[in-house]
Coordinates of C-alpha atoms in Angstrom, one line a residue:
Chain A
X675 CA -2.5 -16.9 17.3
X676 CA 0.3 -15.1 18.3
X677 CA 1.8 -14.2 21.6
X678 CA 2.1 -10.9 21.3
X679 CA -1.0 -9.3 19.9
X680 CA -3.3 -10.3 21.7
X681 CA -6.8 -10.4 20.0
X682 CA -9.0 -9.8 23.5
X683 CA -8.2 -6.5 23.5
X684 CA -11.3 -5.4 22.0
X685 CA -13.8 -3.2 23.3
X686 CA -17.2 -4.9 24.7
X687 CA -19.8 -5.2 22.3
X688 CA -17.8 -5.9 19.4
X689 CA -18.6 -9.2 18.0
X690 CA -15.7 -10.3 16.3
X691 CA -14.1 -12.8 18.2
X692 CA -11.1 -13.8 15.7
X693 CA -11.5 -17.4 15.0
X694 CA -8.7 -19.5 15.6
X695 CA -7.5 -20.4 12.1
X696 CA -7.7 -16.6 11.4
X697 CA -5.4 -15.4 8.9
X698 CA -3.7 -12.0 8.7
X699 CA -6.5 -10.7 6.3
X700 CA -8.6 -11.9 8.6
X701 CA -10.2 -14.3 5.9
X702 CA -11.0 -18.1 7.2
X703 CA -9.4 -19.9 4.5
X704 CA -9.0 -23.7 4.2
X705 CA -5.2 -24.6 4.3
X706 CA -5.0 -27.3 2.1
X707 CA -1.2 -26.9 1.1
X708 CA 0.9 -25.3 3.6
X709 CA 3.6 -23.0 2.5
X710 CA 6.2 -21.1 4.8
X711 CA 5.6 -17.7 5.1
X712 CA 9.1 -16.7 3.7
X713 CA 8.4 -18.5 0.5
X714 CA 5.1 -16.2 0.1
X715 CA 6.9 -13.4 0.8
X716 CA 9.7 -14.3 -1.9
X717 CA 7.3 -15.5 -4.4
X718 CA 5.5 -12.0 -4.1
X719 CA 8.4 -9.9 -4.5
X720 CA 10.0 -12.2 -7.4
X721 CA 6.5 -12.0 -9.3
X722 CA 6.0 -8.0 -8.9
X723 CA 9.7 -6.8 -9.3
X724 CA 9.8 -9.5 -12.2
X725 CA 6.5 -9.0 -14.0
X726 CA 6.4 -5.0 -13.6
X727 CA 10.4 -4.3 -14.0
X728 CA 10.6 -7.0 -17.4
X729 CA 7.9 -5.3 -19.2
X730 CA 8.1 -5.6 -22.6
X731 CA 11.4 -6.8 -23.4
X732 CA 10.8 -10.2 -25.6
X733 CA 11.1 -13.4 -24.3
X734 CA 9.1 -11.9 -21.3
X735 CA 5.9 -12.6 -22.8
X736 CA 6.7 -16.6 -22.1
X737 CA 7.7 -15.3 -18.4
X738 CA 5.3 -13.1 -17.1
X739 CA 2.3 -15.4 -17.8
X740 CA 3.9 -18.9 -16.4
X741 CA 4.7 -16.3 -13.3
X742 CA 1.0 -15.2 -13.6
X743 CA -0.1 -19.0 -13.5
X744 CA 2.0 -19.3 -9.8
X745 CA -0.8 -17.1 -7.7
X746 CA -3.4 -18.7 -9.1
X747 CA -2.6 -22.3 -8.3
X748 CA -2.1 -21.2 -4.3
X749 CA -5.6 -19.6 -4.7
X750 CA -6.9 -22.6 -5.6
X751 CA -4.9 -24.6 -3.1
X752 CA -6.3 -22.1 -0.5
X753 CA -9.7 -22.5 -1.9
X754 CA -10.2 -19.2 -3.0
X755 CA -12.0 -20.4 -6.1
X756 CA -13.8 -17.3 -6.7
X757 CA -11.2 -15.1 -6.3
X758 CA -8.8 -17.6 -8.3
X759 CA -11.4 -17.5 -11.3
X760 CA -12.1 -14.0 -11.0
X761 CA -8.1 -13.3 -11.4
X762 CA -7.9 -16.0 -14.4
X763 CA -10.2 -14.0 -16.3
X764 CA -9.2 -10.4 -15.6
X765 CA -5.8 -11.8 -16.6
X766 CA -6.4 -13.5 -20.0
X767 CA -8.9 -11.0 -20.9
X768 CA -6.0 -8.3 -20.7
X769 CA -4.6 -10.5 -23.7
X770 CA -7.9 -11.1 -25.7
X771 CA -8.1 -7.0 -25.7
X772 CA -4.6 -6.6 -26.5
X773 CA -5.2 -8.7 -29.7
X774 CA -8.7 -7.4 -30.2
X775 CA -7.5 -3.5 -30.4
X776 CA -4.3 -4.3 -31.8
X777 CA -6.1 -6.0 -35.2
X778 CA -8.5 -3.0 -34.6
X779 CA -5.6 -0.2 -34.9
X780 CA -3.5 -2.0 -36.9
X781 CA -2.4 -1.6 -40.6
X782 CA -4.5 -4.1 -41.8
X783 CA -7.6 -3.2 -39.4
X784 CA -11.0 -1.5 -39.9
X785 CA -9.6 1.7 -38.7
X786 CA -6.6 2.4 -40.5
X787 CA -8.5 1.3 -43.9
X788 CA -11.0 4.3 -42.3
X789 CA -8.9 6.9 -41.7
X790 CA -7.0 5.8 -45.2
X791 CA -10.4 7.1 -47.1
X792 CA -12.0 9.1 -44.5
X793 CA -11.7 12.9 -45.1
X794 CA -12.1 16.0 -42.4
X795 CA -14.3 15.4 -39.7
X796 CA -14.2 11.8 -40.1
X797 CA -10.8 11.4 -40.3
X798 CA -10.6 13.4 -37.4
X799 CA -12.8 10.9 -35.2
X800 CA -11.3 8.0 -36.5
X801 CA -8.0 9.7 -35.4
X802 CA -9.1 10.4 -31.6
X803 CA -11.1 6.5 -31.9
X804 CA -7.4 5.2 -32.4
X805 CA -6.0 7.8 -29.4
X806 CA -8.6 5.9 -27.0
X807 CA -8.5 2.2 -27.9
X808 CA -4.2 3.2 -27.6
X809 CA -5.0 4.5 -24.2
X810 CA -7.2 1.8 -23.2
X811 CA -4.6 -1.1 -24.5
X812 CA -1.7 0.7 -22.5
X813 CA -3.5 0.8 -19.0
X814 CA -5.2 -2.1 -19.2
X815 CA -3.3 -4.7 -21.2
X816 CA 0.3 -2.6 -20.2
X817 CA 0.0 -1.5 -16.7
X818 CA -2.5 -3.7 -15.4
X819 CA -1.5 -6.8 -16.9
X820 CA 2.0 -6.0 -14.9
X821 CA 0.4 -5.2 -11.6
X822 CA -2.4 -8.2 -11.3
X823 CA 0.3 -11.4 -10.9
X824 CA 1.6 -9.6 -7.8
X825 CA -1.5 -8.5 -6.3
X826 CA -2.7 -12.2 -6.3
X827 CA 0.2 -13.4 -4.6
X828 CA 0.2 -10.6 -2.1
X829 CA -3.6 -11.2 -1.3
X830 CA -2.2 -15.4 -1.4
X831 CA 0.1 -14.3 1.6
X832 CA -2.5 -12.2 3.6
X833 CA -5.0 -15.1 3.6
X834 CA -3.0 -17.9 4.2
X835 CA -1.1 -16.5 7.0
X836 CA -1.5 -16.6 10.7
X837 CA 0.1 -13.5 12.6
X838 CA 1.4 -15.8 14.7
X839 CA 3.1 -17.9 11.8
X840 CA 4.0 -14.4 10.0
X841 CA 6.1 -12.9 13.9
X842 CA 7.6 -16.4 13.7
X843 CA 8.8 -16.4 10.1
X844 CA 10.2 -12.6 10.4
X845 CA 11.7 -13.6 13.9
X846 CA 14.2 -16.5 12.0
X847 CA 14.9 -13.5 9.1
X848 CA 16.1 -12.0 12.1
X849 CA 13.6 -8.4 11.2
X850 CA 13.4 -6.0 13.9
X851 CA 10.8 -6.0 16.4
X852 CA 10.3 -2.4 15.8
X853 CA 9.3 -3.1 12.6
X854 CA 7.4 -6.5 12.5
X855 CA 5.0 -5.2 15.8
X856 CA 3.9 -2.3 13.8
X857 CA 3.3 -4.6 10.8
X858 CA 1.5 -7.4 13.2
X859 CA -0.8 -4.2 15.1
X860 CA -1.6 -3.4 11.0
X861 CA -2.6 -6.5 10.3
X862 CA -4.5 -7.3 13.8
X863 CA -6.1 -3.4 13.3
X864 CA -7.4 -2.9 9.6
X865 CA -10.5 -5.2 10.4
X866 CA -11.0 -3.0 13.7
X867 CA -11.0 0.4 12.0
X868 CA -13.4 -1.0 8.8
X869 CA -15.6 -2.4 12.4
X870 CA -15.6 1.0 13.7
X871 CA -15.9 3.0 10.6
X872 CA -18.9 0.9 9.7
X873 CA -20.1 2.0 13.3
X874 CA -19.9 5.8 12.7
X875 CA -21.5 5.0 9.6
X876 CA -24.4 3.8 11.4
X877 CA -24.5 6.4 14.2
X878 CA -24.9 9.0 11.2
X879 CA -27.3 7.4 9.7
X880 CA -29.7 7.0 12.5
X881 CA -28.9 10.9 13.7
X882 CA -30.0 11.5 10.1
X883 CA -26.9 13.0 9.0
X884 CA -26.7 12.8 5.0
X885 CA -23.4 13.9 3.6
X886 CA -22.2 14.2 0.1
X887 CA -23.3 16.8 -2.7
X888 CA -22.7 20.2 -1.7
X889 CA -19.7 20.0 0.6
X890 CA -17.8 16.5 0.2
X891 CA -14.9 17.8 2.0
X892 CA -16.9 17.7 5.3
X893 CA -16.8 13.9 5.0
X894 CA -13.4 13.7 5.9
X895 CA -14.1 15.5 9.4
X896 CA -17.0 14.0 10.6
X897 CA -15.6 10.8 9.3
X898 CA -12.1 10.4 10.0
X899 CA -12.0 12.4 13.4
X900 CA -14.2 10.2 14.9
X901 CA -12.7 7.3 13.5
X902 CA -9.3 8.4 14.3
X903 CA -10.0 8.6 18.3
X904 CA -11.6 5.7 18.8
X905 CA -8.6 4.1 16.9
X906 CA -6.1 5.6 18.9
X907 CA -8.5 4.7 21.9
X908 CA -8.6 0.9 21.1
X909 CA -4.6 1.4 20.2
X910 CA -4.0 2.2 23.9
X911 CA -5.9 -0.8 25.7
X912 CA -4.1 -3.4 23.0
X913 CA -0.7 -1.6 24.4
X914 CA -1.7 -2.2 27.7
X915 CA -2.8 -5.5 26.6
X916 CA 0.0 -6.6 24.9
X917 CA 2.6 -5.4 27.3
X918 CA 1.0 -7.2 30.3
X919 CA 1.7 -10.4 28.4
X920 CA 4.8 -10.3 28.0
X921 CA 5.7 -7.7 24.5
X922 CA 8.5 -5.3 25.1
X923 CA 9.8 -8.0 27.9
X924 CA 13.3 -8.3 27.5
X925 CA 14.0 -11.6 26.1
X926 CA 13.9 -13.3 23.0
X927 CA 10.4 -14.2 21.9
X928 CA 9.6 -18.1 21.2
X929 CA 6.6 -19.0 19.1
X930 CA 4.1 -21.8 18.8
X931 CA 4.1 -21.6 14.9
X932 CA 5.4 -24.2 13.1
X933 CA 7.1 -22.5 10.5
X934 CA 10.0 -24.4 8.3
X935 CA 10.5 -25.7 4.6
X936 CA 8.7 -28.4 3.2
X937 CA 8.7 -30.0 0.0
X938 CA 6.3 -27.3 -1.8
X939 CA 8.5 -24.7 -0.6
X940 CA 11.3 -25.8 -2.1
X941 CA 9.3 -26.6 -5.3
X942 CA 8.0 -22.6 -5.5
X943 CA 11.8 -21.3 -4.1
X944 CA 13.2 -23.7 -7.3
X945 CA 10.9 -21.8 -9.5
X946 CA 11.3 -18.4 -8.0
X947 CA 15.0 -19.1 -9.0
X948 CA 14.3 -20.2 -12.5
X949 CA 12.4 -17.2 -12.9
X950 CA 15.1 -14.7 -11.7
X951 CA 18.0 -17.0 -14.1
X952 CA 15.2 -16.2 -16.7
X953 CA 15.1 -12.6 -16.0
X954 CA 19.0 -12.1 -15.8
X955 CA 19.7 -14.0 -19.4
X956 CA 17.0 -11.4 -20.7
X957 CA 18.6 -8.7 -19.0
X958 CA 21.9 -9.8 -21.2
X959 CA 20.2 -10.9 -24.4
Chain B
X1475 CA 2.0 22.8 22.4
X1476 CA 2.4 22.6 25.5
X1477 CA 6.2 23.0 27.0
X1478 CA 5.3 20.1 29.4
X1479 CA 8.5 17.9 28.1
X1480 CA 11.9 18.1 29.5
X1481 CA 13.6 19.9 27.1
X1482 CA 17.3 18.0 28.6
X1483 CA 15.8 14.6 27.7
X1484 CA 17.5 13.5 24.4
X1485 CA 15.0 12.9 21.1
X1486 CA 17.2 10.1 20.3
X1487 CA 16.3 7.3 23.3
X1488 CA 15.2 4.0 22.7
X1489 CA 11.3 3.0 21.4
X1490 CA 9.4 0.8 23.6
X1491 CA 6.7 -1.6 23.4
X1492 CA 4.5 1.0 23.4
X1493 CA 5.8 2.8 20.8
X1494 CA 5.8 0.4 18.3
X1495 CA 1.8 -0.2 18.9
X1496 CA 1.0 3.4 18.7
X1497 CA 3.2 3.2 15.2
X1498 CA 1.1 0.5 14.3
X1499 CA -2.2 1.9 14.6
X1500 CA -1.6 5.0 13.2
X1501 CA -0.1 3.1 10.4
X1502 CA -3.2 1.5 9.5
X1503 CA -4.8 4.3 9.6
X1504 CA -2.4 6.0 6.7
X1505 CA -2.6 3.1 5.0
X1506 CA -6.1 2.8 4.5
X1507 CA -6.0 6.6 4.0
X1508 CA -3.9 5.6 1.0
X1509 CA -6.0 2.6 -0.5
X1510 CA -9.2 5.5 -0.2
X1511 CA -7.5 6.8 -3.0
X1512 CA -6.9 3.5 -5.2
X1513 CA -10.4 4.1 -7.0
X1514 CA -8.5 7.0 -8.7
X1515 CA -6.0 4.8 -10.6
X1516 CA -8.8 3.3 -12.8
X1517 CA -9.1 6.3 -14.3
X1518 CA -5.7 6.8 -16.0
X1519 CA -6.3 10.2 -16.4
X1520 CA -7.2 10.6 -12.8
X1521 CA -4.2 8.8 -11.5
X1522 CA -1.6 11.8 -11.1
X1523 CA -4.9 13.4 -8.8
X1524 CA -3.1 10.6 -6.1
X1525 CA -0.3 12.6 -5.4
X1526 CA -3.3 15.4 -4.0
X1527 CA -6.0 13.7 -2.8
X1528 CA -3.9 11.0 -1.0
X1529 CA -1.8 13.9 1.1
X1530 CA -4.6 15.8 2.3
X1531 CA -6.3 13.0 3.3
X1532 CA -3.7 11.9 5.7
X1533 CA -2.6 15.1 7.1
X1534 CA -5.1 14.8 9.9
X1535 CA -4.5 11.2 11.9
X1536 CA 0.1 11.9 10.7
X1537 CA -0.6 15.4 12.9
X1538 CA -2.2 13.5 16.1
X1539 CA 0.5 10.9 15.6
X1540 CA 3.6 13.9 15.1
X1541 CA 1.6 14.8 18.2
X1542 CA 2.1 11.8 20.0
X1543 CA 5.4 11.0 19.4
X1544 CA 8.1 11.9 21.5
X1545 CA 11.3 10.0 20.2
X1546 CA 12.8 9.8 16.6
X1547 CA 12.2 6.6 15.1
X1548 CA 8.6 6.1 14.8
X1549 CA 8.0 8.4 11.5
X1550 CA 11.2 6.0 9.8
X1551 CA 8.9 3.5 11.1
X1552 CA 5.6 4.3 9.8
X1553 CA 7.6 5.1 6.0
X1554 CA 9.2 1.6 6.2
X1555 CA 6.1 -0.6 7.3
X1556 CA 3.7 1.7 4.7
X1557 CA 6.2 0.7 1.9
X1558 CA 6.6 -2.7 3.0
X1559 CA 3.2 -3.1 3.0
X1560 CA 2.6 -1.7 -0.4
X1561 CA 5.4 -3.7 -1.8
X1562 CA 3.8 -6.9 -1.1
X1563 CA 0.8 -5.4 -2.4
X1564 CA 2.5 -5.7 -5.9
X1565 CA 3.3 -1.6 -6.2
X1566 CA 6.7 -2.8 -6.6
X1567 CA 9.9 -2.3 -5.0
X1568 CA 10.7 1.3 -5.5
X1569 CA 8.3 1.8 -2.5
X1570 CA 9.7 0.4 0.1
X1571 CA 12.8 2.6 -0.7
X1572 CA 11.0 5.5 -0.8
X1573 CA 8.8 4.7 2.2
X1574 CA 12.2 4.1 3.9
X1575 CA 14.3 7.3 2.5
X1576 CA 10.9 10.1 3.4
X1577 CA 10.1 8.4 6.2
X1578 CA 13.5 8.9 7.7
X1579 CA 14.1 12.3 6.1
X1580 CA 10.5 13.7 7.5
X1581 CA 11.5 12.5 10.7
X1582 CA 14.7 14.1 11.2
X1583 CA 12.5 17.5 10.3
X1584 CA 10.4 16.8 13.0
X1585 CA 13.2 15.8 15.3
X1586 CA 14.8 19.4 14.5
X1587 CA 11.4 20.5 16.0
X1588 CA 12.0 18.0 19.2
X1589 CA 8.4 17.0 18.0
X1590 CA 6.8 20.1 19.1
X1591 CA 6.6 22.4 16.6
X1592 CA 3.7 22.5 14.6
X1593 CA 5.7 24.5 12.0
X1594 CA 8.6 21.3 11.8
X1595 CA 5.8 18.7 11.6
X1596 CA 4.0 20.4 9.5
X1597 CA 7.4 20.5 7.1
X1598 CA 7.7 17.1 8.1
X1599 CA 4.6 15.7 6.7
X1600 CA 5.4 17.7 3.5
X1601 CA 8.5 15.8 3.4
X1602 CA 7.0 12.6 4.3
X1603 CA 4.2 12.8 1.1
X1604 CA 6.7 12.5 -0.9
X1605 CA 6.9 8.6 -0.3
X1606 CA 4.1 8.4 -2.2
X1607 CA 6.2 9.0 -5.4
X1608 CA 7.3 5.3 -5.5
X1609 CA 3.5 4.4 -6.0
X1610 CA 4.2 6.2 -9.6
X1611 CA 7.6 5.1 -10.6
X1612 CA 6.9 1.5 -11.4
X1613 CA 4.2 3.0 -13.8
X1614 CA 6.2 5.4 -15.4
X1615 CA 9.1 2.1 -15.5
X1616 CA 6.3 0.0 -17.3
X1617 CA 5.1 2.6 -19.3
X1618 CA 8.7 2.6 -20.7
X1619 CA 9.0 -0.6 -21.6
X1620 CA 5.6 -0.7 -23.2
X1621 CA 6.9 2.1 -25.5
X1622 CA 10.3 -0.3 -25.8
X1623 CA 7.5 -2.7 -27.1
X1624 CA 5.4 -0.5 -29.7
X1625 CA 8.5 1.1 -31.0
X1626 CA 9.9 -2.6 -32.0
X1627 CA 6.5 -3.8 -33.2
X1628 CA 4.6 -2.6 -35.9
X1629 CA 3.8 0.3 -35.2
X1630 CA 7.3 1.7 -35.1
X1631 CA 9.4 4.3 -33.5
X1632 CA 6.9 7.5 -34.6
X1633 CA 4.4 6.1 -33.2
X1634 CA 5.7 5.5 -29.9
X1635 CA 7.7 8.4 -29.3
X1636 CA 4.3 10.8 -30.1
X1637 CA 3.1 8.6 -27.3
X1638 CA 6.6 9.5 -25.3
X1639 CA 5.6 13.0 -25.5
X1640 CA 2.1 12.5 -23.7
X1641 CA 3.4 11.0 -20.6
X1642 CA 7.1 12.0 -20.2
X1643 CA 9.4 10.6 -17.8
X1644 CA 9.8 13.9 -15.7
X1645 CA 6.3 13.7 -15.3
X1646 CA 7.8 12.7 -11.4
X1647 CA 9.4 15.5 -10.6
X1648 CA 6.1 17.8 -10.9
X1649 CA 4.4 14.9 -9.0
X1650 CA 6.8 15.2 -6.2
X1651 CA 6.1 19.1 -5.9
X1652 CA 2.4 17.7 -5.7
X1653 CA 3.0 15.6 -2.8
X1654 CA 4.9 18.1 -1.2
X1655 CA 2.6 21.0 -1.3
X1656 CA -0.5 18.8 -1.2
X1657 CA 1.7 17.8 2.2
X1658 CA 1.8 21.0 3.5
X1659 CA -2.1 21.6 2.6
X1660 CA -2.9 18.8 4.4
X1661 CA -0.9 19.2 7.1
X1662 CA -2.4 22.7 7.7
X1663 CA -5.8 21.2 7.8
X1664 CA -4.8 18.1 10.5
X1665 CA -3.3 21.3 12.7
X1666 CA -7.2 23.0 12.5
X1667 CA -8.4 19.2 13.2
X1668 CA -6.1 19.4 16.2
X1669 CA -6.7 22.5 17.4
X1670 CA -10.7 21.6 17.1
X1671 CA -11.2 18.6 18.1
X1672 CA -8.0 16.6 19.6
X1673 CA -6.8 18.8 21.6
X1674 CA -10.0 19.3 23.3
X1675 CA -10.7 15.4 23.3
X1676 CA -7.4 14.7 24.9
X1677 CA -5.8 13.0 22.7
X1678 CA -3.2 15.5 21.6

């Protein structure tokens, strides 16, 4: 764990003691293959920006998918097999119904042969049936084909990485403290506020307090202002915490994480670079 | 508020320790603020509804936090580490820019208002929504090289520009309005939230 945050600073009669293998997301994931956090981060931003920002332009159809194969090797490194094979299939099925509604709409599909014959009403439905399978193919075989590569690497990141390893990394970038202690509190806090918002939940329950139907809106007061003091609450003691060991001290912060390039890294880096080359000669092309 | 401040100490000192943490947490609560609205985006027709739902939702903890800070910097902050944060996500780039540019420009509103106003921060948060626009812009970017894609392929140009005409490009500007007012909307409703609860909790 890191230095900084500390993870005692937690109000009695919470049970989650972070273990101490946890991960940013909180997740205890086996570490199998060990990757520097800098490499993550590159690999996330070179499969988003590449795989959203290349779109259809051709030659990207070989690049997007080797890309897409990246995340889900760590997964299964990490041994996020479920997750890993859940990804796998969201992302070839994006391809199966991109072929499936493509033959369906195309000239020489069922539909066009339909609307070729088909006369007033009919021709009218077929005509708003093509509209739909169109709209369906561009979100889910355009859009979210593009966005699911990154996702799985960004979720890679969170659960293979200590906060302690992540403050370490971003200290030899040379990032500012004022923005990597936000991030750090963000990532040490999101399992706090689901804890406590699972804890409201609970107190409303047994009050018998139902909510919903006829006025949603309420939610978000009786929810979120409760939620939002005992955040800011908890926020306090972790600054009082954090600053009795040592954050904010003047001097430059050293760190138990060992955090440097290994083989794999410069494997995933190489390819990163091959995939930005690939990008750039497509840009031309 | 209160005029308890000294009104000759400069907006513009130096963020501590404690600062940052307060940042942090008030972060997370904007960003899971944010995420509460990521159901929406299934629905494709339900996705521009982001640019209301996700403002008004966060006006209440950004008006305890406008409330609690006292130096510039910590709004810049908050944009920068929301946008890094959805970056890595996958959202793409575009949002860390934008987390960066609102972030900055809603706090120098507030700083106009030495952090006191409730009519600057309430501007301020108006200005800030408007981050949210880089959620959009890598769809609108895809979207446009999808049409790139059906007007070289079969189907051919017609066919792809009648689709062009559905979802235009400037379909961002009117989403920026939508931030901004839906800002302002929620901002008025953290202010009641402030006046009723915060304020009277201690926390303000």
């Amino acid at each position: 764990m890191t230095a900084t945050i500390p993870a005692t600073a937690r109000r009695p009669g919470t049970e989650s003691g972070a273990p101490p293998t946890a991960t940013i997301a909180g997740a205890n994931t086996t570490r199998r293959l060990r990757l520097d956090p800098r490499t993550k981060i590159l690999l996330v931003v070179t499969i988003s920006t590449i795989v959203i920002a290349g779109g259809g332009r051709p030659g990207m159809e070989i690049v997007a998918p080797a890309l897409a194969v990246i995340p889900f090797v760590l997964l299964l490194a990490a041994g996020r097999r479920r997750f890993a094979a859940a990804y796998a299939a969201l992302y070839a099925g994006t391809f199966a119904v991109d072929a499936g509604i493509g033959w369906l709409v195309g000239p020489a599909g069922p539909l066009s042969a339909a609307y070729g014959t088909a006369t007033g009403g009919a021709a009218a439905g077929t005509g708003v049936a093509v509209a739909v399978l169109d709209t369906v193919r561009m979100t889910y075989c355009g859009v979210f084909a593009a966005c699911m590569p990154g996702i799985a690497a960004g979720v890679v990141l969170v659960s293979t990485t200590t906060v302690g390893e992540f403050m370490a990394a971003m200290d030899r970038w040379r990032v500012p403290s004022s923005v990597t202690i936000p991030l750090a509190v963000v990532f040490r806090f999101l399992p706090t506020v689901a804890e406590e918002h699972a804890a409201i939940g609970d107190a409303m329950r047994q009050r018998g307090i139902m909510l919903g139907g006829s006025r949603p809106w309420k939610m978000l007061e009786y929810r979120l202002v409760p939620l939002i003091a005992s955040c800011v609450k908890i926020g306090d003691d972790l600054s009082a915490a954090a600053l009795t060991r040592g954050l904010g001290a003047p001097v430059r912060r050293t760190s138990l994480a060992d955090v440097g390039f290994r083989a794999a890294d410069i494997v995933l880096l190489g390819l990163c670079a091959a995939a930005w080359a690939a990008w750039i000669v497509l840009l031309l092309s | 508020m209160t005029a308890t401040t000294n009104p000759t100490v400069s907006v513009f000192g130096r963020l501590g320790a404690r600062d940052f943490v307060t940042t942090g947490v008030f972060t997370t609560i904007m960003f899971l603020v944010t995420a509460l609205g990521a159901p929406l985006s299934i629905v494709p027709v339900l996705l521009p509804l982001m640019a209301v739902v996700m403002p008004i939702c966060g006006g209440i903890p950004f008006m305890l936090f406008a409330a609690r800070v006292r130096r510039f910097g910590m709004i810049t902050i908050m944009g920068t580490v929301l946008g890094t944060l959805l970056a890595l996500m996958g959202h793409g780039i575009f949002v860390f820019a934008t987390g960066i540019v609102f972030g900055l420009l809603g706090d120098l509103v507030a700083a106009a208002g030495r952090y006191r106003s409730l009519k600057f921060n309430t501007l301020a948060y108006g200005v800030f929504s408007i981050w949210l626009l880089g959620n959009f812009m890598p769809i609108v970017l895809t979207r446009d090289a999808y049409y790139a894609k059906l007007a070289s392929g079969r189907r051919g140009v017609g066919y792809a520009d009648r689709l062009m005409a559905v979802m235009p490009d400037w379909s961002l500007a009117p989403l920026a309005v939508a931030c901004f007012v839906s800002g302002l909307l929620g901002a008025w409703l953290g202010r009641a939230m402030l006046r009723k609860h915060f304020e009277r909790a201690g926390l303000a």
